[in-house]
Tab-separated table of C-alpha atoms in Angstrom:
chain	number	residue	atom	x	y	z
H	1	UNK	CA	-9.859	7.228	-26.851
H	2	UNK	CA	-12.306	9.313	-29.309
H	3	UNK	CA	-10.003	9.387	-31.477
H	4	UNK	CA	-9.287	5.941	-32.364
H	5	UNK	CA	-13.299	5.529	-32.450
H	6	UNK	CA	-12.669	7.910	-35.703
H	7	UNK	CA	-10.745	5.297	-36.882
H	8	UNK	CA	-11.606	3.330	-40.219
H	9	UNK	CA	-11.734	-0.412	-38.929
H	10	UNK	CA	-9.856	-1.605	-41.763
H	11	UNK	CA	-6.958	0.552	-41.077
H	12	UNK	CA	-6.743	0.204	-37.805
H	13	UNK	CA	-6.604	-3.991	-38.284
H	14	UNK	CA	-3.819	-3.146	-39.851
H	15	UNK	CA	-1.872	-1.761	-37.337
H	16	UNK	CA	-2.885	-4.926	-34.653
H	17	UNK	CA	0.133	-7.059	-34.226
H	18	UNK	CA	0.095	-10.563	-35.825
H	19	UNK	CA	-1.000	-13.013	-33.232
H	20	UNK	CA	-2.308	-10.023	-31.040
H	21	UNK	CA	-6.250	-9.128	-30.289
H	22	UNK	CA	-5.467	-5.408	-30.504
H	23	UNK	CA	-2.915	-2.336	-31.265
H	24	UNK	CA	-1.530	-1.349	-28.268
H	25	UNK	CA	0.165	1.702	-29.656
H	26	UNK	CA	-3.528	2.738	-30.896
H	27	UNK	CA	-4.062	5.990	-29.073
H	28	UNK	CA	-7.136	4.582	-26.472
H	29	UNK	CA	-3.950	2.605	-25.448
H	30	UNK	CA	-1.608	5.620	-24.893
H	31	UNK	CA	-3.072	8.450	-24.203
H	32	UNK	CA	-4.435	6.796	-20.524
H	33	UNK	CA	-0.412	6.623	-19.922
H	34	UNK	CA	0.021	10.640	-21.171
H	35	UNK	CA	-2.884	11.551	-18.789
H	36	UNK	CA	-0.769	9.761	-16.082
H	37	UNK	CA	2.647	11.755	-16.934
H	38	UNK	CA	1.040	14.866	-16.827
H	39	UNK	CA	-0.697	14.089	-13.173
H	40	UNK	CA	2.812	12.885	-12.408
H	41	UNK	CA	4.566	16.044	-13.762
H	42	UNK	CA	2.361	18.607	-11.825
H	43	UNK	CA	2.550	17.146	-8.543
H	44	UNK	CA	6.573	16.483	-9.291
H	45	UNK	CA	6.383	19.784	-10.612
H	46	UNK	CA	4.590	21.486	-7.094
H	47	UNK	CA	7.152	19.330	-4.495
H	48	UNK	CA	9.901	21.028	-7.307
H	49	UNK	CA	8.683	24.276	-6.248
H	50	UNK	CA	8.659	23.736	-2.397
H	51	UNK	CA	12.370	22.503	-2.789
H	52	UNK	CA	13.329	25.674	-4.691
H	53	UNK	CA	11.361	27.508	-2.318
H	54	UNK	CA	8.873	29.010	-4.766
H	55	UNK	CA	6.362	28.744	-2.402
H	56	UNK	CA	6.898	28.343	1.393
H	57	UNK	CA	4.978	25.304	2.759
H	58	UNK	CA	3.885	22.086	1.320
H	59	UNK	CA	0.653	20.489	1.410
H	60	UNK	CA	0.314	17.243	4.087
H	61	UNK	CA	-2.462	16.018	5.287
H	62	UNK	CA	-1.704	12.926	6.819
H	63	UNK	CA	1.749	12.753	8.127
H	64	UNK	CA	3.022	16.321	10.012
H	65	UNK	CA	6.169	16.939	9.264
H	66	UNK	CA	6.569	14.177	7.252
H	67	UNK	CA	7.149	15.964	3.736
H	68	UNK	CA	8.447	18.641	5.220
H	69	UNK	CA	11.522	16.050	6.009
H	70	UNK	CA	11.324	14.131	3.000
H	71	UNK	CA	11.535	16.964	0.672
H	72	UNK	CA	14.737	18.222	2.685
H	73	UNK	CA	16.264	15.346	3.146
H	74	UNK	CA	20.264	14.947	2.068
H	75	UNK	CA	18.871	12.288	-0.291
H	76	UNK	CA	16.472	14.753	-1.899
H	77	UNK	CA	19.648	17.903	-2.802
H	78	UNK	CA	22.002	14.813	-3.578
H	79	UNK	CA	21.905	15.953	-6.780
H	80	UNK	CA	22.639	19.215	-8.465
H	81	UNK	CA	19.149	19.564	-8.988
H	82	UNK	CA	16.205	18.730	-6.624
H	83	UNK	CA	15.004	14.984	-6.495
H	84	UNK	CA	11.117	16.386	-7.505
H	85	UNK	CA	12.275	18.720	-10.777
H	86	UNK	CA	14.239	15.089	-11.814
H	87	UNK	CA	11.024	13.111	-11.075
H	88	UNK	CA	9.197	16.170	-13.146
H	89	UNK	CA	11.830	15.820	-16.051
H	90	UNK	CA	11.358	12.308	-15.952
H	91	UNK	CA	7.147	12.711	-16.353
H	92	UNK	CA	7.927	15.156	-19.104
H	93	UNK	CA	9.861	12.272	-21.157
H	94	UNK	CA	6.888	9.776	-20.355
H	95	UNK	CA	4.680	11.726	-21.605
H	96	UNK	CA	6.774	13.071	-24.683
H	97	UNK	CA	7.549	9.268	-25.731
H	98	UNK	CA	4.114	8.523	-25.054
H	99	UNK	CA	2.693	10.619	-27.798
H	100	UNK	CA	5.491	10.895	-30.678
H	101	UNK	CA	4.292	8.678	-33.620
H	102	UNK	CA	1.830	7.240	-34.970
H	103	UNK	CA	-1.010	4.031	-34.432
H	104	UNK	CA	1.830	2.052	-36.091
H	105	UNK	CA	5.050	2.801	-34.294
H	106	UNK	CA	5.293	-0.312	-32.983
H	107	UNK	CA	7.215	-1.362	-36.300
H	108	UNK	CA	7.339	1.944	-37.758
H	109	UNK	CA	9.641	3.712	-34.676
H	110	UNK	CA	10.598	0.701	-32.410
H	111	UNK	CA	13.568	3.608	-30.914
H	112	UNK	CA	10.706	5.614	-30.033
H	113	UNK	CA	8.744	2.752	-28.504
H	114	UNK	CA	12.033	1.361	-26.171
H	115	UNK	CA	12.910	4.621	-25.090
H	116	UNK	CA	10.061	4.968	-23.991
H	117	UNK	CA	9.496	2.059	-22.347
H	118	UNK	CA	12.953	2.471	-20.353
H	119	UNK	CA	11.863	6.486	-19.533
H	120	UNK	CA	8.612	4.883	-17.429
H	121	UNK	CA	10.710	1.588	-15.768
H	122	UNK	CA	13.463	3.328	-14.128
H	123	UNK	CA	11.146	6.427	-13.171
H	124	UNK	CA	9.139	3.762	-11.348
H	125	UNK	CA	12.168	1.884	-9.824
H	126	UNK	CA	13.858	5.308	-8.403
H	127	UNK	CA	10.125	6.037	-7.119
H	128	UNK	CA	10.245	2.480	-5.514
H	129	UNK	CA	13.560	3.570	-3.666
H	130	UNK	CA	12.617	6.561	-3.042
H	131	UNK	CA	9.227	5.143	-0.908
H	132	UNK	CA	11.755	2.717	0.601
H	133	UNK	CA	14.572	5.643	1.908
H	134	UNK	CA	11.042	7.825	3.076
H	135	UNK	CA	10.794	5.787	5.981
H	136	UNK	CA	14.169	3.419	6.462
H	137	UNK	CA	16.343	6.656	6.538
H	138	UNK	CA	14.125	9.296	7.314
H	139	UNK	CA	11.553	8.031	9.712
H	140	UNK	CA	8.779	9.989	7.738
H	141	UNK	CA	6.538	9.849	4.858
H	142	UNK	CA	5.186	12.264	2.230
H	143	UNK	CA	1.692	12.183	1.103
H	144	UNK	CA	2.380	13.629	-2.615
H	145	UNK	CA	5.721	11.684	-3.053
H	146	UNK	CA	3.914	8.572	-2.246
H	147	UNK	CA	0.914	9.794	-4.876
H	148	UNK	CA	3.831	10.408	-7.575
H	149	UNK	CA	5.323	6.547	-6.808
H	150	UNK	CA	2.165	5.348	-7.155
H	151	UNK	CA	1.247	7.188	-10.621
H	152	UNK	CA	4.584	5.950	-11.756
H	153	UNK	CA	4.219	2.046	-10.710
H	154	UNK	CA	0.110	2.292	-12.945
H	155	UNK	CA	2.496	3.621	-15.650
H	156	UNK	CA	4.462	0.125	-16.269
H	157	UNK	CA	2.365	-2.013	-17.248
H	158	UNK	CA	0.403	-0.460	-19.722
H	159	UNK	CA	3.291	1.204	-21.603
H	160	UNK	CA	5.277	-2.328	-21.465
H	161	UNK	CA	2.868	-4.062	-23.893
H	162	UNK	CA	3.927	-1.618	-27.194
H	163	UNK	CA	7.106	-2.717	-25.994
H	164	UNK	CA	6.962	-6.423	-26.714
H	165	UNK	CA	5.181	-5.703	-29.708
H	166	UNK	CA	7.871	-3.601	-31.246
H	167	UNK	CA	10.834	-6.233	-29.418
H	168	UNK	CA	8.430	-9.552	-31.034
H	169	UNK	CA	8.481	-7.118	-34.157
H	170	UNK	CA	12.659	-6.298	-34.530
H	171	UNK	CA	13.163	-10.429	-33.720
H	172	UNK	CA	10.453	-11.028	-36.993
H	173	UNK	CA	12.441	-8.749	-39.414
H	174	UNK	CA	15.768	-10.226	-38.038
H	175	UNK	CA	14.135	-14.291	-38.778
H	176	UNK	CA	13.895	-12.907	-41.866
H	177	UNK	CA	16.958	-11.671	-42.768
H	178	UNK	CA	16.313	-7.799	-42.379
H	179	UNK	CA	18.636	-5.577	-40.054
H	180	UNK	CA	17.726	-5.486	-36.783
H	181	UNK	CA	19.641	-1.754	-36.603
H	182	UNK	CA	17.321	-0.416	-40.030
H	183	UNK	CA	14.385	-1.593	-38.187
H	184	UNK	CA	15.262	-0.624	-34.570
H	185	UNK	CA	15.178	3.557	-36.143
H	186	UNK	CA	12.399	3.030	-38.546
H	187	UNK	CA	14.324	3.351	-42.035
H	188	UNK	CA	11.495	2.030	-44.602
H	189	UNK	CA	13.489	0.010	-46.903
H	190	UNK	CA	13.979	-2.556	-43.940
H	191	UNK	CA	9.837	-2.933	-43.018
H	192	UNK	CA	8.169	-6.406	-42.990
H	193	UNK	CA	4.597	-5.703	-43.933
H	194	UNK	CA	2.615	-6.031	-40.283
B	1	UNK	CA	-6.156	-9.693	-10.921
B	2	UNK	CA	-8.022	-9.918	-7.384
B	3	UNK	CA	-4.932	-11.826	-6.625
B	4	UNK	CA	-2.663	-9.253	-7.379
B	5	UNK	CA	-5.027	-6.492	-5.534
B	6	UNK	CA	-4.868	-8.536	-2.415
B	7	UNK	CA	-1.014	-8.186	-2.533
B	8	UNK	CA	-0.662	-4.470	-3.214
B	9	UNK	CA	-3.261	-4.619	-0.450
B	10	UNK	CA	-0.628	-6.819	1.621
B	11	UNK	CA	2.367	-4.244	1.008
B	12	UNK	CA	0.146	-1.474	1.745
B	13	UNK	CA	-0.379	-3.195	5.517
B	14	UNK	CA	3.388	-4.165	5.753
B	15	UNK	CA	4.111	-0.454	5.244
B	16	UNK	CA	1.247	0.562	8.002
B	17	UNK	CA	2.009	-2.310	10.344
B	18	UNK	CA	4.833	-1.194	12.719
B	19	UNK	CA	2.623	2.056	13.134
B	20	UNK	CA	-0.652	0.135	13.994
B	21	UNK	CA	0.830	-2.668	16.039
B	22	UNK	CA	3.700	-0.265	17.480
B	23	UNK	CA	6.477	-2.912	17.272
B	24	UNK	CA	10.122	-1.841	16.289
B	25	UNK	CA	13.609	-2.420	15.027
B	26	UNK	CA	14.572	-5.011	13.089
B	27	UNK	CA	10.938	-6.024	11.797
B	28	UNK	CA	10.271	-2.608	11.551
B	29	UNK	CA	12.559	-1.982	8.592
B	30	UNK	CA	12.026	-4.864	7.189
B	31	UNK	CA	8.710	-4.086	6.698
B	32	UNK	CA	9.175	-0.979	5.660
B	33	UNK	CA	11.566	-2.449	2.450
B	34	UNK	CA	9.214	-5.202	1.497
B	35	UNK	CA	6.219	-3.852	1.914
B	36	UNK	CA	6.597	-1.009	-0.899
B	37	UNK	CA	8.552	-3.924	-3.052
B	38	UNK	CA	5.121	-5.829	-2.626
B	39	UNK	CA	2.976	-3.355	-3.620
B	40	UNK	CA	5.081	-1.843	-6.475
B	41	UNK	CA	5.246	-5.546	-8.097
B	42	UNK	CA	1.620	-6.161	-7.263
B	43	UNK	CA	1.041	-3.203	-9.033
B	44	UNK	CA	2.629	-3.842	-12.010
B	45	UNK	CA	1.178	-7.548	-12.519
B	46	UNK	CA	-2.144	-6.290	-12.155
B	47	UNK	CA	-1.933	-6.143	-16.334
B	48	UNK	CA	-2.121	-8.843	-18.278
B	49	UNK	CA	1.201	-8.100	-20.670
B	50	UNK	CA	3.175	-7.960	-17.154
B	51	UNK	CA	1.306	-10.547	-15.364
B	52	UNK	CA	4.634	-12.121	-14.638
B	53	UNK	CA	6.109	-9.460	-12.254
B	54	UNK	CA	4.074	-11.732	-10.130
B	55	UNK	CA	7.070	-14.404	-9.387
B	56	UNK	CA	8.782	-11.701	-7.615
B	57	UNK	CA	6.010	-12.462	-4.852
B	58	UNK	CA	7.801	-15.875	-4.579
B	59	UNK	CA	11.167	-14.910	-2.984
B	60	UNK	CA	9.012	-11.780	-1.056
B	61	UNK	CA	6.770	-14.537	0.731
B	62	UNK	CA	9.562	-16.408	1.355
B	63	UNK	CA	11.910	-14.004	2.889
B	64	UNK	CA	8.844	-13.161	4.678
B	65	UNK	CA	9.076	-16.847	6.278
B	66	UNK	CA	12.125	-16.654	6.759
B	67	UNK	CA	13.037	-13.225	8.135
B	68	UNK	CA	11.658	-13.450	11.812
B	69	UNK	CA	14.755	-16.050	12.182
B	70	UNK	CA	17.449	-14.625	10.596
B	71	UNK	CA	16.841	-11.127	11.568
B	72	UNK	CA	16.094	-12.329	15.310
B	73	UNK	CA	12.257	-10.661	15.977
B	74	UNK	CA	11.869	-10.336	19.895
B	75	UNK	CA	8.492	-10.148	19.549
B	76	UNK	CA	5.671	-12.986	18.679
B	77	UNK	CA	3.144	-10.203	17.016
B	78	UNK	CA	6.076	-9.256	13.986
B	79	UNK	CA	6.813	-12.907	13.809
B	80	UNK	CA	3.236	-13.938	13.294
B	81	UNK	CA	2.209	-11.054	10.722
B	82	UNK	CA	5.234	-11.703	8.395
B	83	UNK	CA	4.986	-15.427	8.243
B	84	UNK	CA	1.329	-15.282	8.002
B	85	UNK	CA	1.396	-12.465	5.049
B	86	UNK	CA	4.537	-14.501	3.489
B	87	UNK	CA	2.551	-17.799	3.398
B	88	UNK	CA	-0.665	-16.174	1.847
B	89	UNK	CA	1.978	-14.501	-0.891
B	90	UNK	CA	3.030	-17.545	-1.941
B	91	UNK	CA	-0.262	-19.170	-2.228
B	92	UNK	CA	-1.354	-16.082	-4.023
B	93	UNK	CA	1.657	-15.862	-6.512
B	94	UNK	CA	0.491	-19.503	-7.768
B	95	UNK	CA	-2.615	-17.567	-9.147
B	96	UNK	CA	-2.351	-16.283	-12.790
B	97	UNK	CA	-6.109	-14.969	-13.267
B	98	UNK	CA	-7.542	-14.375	-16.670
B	99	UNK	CA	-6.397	-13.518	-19.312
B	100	UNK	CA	-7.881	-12.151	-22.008
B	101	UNK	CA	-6.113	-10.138	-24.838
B	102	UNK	CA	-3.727	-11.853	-27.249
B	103	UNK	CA	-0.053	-11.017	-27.196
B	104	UNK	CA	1.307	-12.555	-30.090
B	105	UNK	CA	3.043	-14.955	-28.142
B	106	UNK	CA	3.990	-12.765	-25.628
B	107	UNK	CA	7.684	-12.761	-24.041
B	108	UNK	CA	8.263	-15.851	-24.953
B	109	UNK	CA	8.587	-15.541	-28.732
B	110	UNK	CA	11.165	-12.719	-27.365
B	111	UNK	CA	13.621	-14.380	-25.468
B	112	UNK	CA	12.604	-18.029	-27.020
């Protein structure tokens, strides 16, 4: 947020989408989200280390043995891995494509920008699911798993709006008669000026 | 956006209410499923640039309405909470709140 105080005014016009009142890949806008993948990744990260048994108990204040049986649930070892270290992995790549490129990488790195924007919906649907199976399947709920759905559902929105700029972006370039693919991965000879 | 906080407020109670008003299978469940699908989409269309997830409210307050029938609730307290939320959900979805950043169009010039 500092940082894009720093900025020169000029420059940072520049990087505001046409027909937009501000940059939403300016770093005030992202680096709320980042702060948000890395609360996400510890607390995935902690449940991770209760599954592995790392460390014996888990912390639950409101529900008994609720995470107890959520984090041991069939769901939960369905996978090779734990369910938390894959919700950790995931807040690792939300956070990750959160902070590779620059103020401009809504037209300079659209990839970056979408695969981004698909790391942080998914995450947030399998969270949805996951709130759903807690008590549907399991008769129980878990304080911290709830926390993590939560961080990932505040995590949509805000990362969704570099993602129409950088989708209203590719569909400029391709009205004009520039390749949609050039664009899509950021090769300069195929930029539109903003 | 107090609209959309009163429905993540709404899911929030459908998750609680078959603990507070101790009433069971099938409303319980269904509850249990819709509330979180509430909140998450409340959630979500509390920001402008996704201010649309807010027509998902539309077929939640419905099926709301209309689940005490076809599911078969025995009992007049799940009946009454689930129509009565499901009404108020689809009065609230009507309700688009400010909006005050500029988005180029938005989705529209996407899909359009």
């Amino acid at each position: 947020m500092r940082i894009a105080d720093r900025e020169h005014e000029g420059a940072e016009q520049w990087n505001v989408p046409p027909g937009w009142s501000y940059n939403p890949a300016s770093w005030s806008e992202r680096l709320p989200i980042v702060g948000l993948a890395v609360l996400g990744f510890v607390i995935a990260g902690y449940l991770s280390l209760y599954q592995w048994r790392l460390i014996p108990h888990v912390w639950e204040p409101f529900f008994g043995d609720g995470s107890r049986i959520i984090l041991n649930s069939p769901i939960s070892r369905y996978l090779p891995i734990p369910d938390a270290a894959l919700g950790a992995l995931g807040y690792i790549l939300d956070a990750i494509g959160g902070l590779v490129g620059g103020r401009d990488r809504w037209r300079t790195m659209p990839w970056i920008v979408l695969l981004f924007g698909m790391a942080v919906g998914p995450l947030g649907l399998v969270s949805l699911l996951l709130v759903i199976a807690q008590p549907v399947f399991f008769g129980a709920w878990c304080t911290l798993c709830l926390s993590s759905a939560v961080i990932s559902m505040l995590m949509i929105g805000p990362a969704m709006d570099e993602v129409l700029a950088s989708l209203q972006y590719l569909k400029r370039v391709v009205a004009a008669g520039g390749s949609w693919w050039r664009t899509f991965w950021g090769l300069k000879s195929s930029q539109l000026g903003a | 956006m107090w609209a959309q906080i009163v429905k993540v407020a709404i899911g929030i109670w459908l998750m609680m209410a078959p603990a507070v008003l101790g009433y069971g299978n099938p409303a319980m469940t269904n509850d249990r499923i819709v509330g979180p699908l509430c909140a998450a989409f409340g959630i979500i269309s509390c920001w402008e640039v996704t201010r649309g997830a807010r027509w998902v409210h539309v077929p939640v307050g419905l099926w709301l309405l209309a689940a005490p029938w076809l599911l078969g609730y025995s009992n007049v307290g799940p009946r009454i909470n689930d129509m009565a939320w499901g009404a108020v959900l689809l009065g609230l979805s009507t309700i688009k709140g400010s909006v005050s950043s500029q988005y180029g169009g938005g989705w529209k010039a996407v899909w359009g």
